[in-house]
Short mmCIF file of C-alpha atoms in Angstrom, two decimals:
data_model
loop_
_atom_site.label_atom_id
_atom_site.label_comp_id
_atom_site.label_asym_id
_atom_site.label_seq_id
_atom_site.Cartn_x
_atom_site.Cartn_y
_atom_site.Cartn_z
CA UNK A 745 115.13 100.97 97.97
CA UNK A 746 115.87 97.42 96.30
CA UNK A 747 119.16 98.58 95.05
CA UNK A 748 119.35 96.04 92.35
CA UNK A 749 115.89 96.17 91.42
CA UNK A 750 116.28 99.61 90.59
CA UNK A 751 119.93 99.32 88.80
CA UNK A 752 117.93 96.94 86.46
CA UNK A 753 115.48 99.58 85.92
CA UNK A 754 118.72 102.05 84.94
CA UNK A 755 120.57 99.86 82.90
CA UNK A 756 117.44 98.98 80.95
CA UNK A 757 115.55 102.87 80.53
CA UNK A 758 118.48 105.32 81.28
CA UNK A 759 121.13 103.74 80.02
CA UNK A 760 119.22 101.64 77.30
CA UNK A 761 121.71 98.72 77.61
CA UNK A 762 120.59 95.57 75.57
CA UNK A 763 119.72 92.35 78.07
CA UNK A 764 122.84 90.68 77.53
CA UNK A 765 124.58 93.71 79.38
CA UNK A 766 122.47 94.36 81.86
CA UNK A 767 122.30 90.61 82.88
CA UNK A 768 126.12 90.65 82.61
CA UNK A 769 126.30 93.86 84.58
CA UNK A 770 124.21 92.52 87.25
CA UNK A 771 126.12 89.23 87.52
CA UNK A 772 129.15 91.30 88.77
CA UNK A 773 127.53 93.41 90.77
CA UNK A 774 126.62 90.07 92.41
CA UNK A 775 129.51 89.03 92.60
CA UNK A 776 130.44 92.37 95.13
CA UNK A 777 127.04 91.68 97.07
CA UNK A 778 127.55 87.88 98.14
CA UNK A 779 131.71 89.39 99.34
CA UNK A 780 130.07 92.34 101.17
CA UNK A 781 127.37 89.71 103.06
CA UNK A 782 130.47 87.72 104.33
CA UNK A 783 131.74 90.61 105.40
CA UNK A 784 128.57 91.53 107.16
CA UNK A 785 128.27 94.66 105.07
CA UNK A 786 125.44 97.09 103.52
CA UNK A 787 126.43 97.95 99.93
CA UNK A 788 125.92 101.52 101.14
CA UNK A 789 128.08 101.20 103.65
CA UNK A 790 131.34 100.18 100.87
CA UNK A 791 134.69 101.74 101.75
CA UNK A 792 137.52 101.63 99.19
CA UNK A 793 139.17 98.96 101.72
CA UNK A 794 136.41 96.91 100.98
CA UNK A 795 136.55 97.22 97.29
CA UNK A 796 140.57 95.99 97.24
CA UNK A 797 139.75 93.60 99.47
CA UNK A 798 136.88 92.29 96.86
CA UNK A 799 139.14 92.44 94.09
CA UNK A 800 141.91 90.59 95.43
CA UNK A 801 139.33 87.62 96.10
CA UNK A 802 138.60 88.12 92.33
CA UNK A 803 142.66 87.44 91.53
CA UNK A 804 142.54 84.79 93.95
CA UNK A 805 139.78 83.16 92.40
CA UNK A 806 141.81 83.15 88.49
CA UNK A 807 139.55 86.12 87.18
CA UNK A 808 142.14 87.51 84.52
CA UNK A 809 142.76 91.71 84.16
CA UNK A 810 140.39 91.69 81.62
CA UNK A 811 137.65 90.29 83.70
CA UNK A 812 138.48 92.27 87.03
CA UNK A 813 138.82 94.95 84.55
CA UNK A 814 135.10 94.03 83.81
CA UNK A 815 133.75 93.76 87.17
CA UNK A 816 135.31 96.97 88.20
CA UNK A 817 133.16 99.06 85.43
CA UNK A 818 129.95 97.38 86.13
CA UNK A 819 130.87 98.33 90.32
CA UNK A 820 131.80 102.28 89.23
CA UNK A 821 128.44 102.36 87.37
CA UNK A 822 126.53 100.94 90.27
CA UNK A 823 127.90 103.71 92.66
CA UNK A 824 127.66 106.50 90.61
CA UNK A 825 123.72 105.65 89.84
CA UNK A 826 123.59 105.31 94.23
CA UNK A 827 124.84 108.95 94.27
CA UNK A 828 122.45 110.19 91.51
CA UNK A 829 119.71 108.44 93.78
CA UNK A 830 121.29 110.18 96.62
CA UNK A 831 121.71 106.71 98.67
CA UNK A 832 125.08 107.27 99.25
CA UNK A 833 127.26 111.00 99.60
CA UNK A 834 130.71 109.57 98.10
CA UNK A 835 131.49 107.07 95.24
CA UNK A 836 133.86 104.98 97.38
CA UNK A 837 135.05 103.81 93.47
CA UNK A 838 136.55 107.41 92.53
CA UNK A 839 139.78 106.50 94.20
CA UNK A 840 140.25 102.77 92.53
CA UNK A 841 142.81 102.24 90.58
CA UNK A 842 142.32 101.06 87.38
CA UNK A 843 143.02 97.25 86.38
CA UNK A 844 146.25 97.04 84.32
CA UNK A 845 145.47 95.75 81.13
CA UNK A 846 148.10 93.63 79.39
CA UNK A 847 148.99 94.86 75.96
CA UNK A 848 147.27 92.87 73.64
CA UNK A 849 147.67 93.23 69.50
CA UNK A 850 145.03 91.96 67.43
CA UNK A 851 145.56 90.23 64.34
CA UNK A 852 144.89 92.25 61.21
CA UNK A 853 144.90 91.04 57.52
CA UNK A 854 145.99 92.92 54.10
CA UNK A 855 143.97 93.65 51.32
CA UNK A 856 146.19 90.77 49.59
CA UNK A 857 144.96 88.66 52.42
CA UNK A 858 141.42 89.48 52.39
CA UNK A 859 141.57 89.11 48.91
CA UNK A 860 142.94 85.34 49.35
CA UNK A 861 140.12 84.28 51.39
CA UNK A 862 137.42 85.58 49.23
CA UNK A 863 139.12 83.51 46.76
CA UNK A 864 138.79 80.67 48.71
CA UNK A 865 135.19 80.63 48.06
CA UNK A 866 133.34 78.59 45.41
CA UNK A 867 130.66 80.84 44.09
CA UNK A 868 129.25 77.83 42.28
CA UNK A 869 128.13 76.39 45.83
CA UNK A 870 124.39 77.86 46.93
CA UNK A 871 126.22 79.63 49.75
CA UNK A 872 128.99 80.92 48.02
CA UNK A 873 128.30 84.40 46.79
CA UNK A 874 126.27 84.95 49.98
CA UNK A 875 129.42 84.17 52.04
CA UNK A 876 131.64 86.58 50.12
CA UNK A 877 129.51 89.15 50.50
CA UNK A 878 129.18 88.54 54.28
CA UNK A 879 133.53 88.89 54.24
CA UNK A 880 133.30 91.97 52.05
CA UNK A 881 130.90 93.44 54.24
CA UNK A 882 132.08 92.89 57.11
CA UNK A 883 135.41 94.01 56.23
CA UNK A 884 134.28 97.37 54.08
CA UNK A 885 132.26 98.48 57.13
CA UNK A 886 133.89 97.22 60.09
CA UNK A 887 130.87 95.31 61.69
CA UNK A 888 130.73 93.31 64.81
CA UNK A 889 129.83 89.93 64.07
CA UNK A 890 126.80 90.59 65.75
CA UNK A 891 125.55 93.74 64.19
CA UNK A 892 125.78 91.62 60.85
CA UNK A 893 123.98 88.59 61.49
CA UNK A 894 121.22 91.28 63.01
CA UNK A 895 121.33 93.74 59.81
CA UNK A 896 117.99 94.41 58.04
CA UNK A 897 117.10 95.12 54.55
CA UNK A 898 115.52 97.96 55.61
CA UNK A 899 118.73 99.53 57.13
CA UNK A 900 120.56 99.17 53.75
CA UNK A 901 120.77 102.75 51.75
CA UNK A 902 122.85 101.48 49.18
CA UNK A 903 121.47 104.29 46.90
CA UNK A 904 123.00 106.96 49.43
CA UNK A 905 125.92 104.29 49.99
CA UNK A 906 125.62 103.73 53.41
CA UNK A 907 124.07 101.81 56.40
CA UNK A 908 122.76 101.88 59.36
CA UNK A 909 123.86 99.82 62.23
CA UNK A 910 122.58 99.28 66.02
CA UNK A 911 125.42 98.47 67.81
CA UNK A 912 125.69 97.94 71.57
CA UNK A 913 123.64 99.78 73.86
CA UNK A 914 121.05 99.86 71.01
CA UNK A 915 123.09 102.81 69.90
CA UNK A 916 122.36 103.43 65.92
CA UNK A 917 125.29 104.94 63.75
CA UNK A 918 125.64 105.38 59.73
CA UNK A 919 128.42 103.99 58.17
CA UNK A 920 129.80 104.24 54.45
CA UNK A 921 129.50 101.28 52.54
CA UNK A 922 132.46 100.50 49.43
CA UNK A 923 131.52 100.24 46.22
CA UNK A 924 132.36 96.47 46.28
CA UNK A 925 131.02 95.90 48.81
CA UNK A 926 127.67 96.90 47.53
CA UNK A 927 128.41 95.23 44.51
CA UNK A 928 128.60 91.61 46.38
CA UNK A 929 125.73 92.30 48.13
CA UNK A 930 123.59 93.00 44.73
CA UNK A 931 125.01 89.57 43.45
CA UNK A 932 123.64 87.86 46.77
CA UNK A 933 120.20 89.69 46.39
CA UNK A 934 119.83 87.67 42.95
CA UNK A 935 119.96 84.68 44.92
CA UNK A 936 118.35 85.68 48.09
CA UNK A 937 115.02 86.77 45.76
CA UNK A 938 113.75 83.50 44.90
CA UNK A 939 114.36 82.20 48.45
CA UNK A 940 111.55 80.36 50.81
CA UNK A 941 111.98 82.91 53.52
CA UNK A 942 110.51 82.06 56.79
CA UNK A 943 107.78 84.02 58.58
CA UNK A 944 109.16 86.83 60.72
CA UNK A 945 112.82 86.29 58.79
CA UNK A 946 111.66 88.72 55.86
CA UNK A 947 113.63 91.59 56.94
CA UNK A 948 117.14 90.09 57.41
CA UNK A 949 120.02 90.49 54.88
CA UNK A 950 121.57 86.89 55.43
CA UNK A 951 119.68 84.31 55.65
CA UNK A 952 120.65 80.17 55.99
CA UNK A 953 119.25 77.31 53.19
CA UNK A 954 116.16 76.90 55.01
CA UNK A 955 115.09 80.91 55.58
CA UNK A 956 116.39 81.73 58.54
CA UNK A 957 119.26 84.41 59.29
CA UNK A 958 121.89 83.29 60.74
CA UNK A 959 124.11 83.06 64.08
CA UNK A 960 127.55 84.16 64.80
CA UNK A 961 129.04 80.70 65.60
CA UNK A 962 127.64 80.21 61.75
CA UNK A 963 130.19 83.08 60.50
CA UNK A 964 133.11 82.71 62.85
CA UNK A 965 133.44 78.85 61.73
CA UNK A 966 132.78 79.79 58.12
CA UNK A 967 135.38 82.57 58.01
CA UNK A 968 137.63 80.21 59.78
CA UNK A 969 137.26 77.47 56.88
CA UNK A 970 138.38 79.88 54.30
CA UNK A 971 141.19 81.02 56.05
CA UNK A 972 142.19 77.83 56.32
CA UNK A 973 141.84 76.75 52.32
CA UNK A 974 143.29 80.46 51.24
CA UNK A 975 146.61 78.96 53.27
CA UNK A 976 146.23 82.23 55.93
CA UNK A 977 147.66 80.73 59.05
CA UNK A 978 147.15 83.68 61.36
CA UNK A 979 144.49 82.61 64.44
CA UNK A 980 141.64 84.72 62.74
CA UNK A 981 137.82 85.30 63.51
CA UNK A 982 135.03 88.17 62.62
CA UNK A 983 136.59 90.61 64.97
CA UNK A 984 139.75 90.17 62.94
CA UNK A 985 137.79 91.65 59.79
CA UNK A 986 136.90 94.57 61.89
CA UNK A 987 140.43 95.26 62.97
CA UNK A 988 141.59 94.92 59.48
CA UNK A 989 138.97 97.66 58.59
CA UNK A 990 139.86 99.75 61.17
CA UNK A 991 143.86 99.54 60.62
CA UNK A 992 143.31 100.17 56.78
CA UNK A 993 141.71 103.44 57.61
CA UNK A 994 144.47 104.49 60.20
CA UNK A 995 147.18 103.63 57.52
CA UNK A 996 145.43 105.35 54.92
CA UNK A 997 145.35 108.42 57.32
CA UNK A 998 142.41 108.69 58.71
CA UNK A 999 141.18 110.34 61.86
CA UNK A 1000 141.27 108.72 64.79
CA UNK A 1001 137.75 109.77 65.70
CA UNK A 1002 136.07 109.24 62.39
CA UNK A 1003 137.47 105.68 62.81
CA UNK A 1004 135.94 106.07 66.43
CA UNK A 1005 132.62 106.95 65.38
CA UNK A 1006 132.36 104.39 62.63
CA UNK A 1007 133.63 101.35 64.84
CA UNK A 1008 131.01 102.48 67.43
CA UNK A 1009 133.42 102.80 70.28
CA UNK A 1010 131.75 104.30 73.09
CA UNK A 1011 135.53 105.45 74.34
CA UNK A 1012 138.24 106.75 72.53
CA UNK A 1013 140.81 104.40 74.38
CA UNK A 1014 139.01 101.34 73.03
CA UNK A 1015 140.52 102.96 69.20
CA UNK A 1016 143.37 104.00 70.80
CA UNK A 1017 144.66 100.16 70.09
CA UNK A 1018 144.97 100.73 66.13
CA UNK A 1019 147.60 103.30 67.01
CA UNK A 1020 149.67 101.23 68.95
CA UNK A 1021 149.14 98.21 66.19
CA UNK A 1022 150.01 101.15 63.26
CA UNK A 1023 153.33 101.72 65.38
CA UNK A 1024 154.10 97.87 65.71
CA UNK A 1025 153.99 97.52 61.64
CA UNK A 1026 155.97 100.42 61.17
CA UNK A 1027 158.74 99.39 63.34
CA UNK A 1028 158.83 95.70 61.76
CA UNK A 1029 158.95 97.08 58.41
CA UNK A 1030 161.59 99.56 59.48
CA UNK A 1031 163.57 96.77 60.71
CA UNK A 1032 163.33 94.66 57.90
CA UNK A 1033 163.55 97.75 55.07
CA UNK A 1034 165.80 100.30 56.43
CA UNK A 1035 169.47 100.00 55.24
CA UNK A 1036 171.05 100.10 58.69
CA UNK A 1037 169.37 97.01 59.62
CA UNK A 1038 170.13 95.10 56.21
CA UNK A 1039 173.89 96.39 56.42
CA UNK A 1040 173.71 94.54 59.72
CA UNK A 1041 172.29 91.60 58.44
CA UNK A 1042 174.41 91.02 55.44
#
């Protein structure tokens, strides 16, 4: 069996993982082949000594937790699809210990904030309205940056006020679209109709001057400019729409799941974050607001 012949063939058909990931996926697992050849090992013949032994070369080499963390998942997914193919009789990665992660907050933005940037934007400019739908978009449904710069026209039910969204994996979820949202994105239609679209670009919601949708590096430095003329000094970038999106809904009580579901998490510890960011806010605001702390103060 060419072991990582056939992992491709997973990734890709049973897993339906886009190329990105499975290229990414099969860069670590290379990563675990070239330590076992020094080691003059078989990857079917992996012990969990072998596996610390790998991972310590990662720290030695300046791989950070979240990129051990990384390596580690694409590793546990390679054994478990040897056992399924009966190559190997134990998954040598059941007893690894899982990569610390260090507890990182994202930054999230108010409505107020939100509302500073899209005010940032001159709507007399060609771009303009397009742009301020992209921001109200992004940040009424959560997207990744990629999932927008990827959405079709024909994945828009703004009738039924919602869309639909292939996220990773090529996995395809429905999510609720605000009223204001849908609103912006009418106003950028006006303009978008009497566009020279390119051939095969037809289908895209956002599209550059000459007809052509666009990238994410277009967004993230867009989104940065208008941060930067609304006076927002926070580091900010797409993702920080979608955390905003996803922290509104947890404040304004919603389930944990639902906000799951709609983010596209494939884990419930991925949303698990916007719980711990909900319980830093509260605590600042108790220590600014509550009148034990101001008696201290004053």
């Amino acid at each position: 069996m060419d072991v990582i012949k056939s992992f491709r063939q997973y990734l890709r058909l049973q897993r339906a993982y886009s190329q990105n990931t499975v290229e990414a996926y099969l860069g670590d697992v290379a990563k675990l082949l070239t330590y076992l050849e020094g080691q003059g090992k078989d990857i079917r013949q992996t012990t969990l000594d072998d596996l610390h032994g790998f991972i310590a070369t990662l720290a030695d080499l300046g791989l950070g937790a979240r990129s051990r963390a990384r390596v580690i998942s694409a590793i546990r997914t390679l054994f478990r699809f040897l056992v399924e193919e009966r190559e190997i009789e134990n998954d040598p990665t059941e007893l690894l210990d899982p990569i610390t992660m260090p507890q990182h907050l994202p930054e999230v933005l108010s409505v107020e904030e939100i509302d500073m940037i899209e005010g940032a934007i001159d709507l007399s400019k060609w771009e303009g309205q397009r742009n301020k739908a992209i921001i109200e978009l992004m940040y009424s449904c959560g997207l990744r940056v990629s999932e927008l710069v990827e959405l079709k026209m024909s994945e828009l039910f703004l009738d039924e006020k919602f869309i639909r969204v292939i996220g990773k994996g090529s996995k395809e979820r429905l999510i609720p679209i605000s009223n204001q949202a849908i609103k912006e994105l009418n106003l950028w239609f006006i303009d978008r109709n009497v566009m020279n679209i390119q051939p095969g670009e037809i289908d895209y919601v956002f599209l550059n001057r000459r007809g052509k949708h666009l990238t994410r590096t277009m967004i993230l430095i867009m989104i940065k400019q208008y941060a930067k003329e609304a006076g927002i000094e926070k580091n900010i970038s797409p993702h920080t729409l979608r955390h905003s999106f996803a922290t509104s809904l947890l404040e304004g009580g919603a389930d944990l799941r639902a906000i799951q579901e709609m983010l596209g998490h494939e884990s419930i510890k991925t949303t698990e974050i916007y719980t711990h960011l909900d319980t830093s806010r509260l605590r600042e605001e108790i220590l600014q607001h509550h009148p034990r702390n101001i008696r201290q103060k004053t």
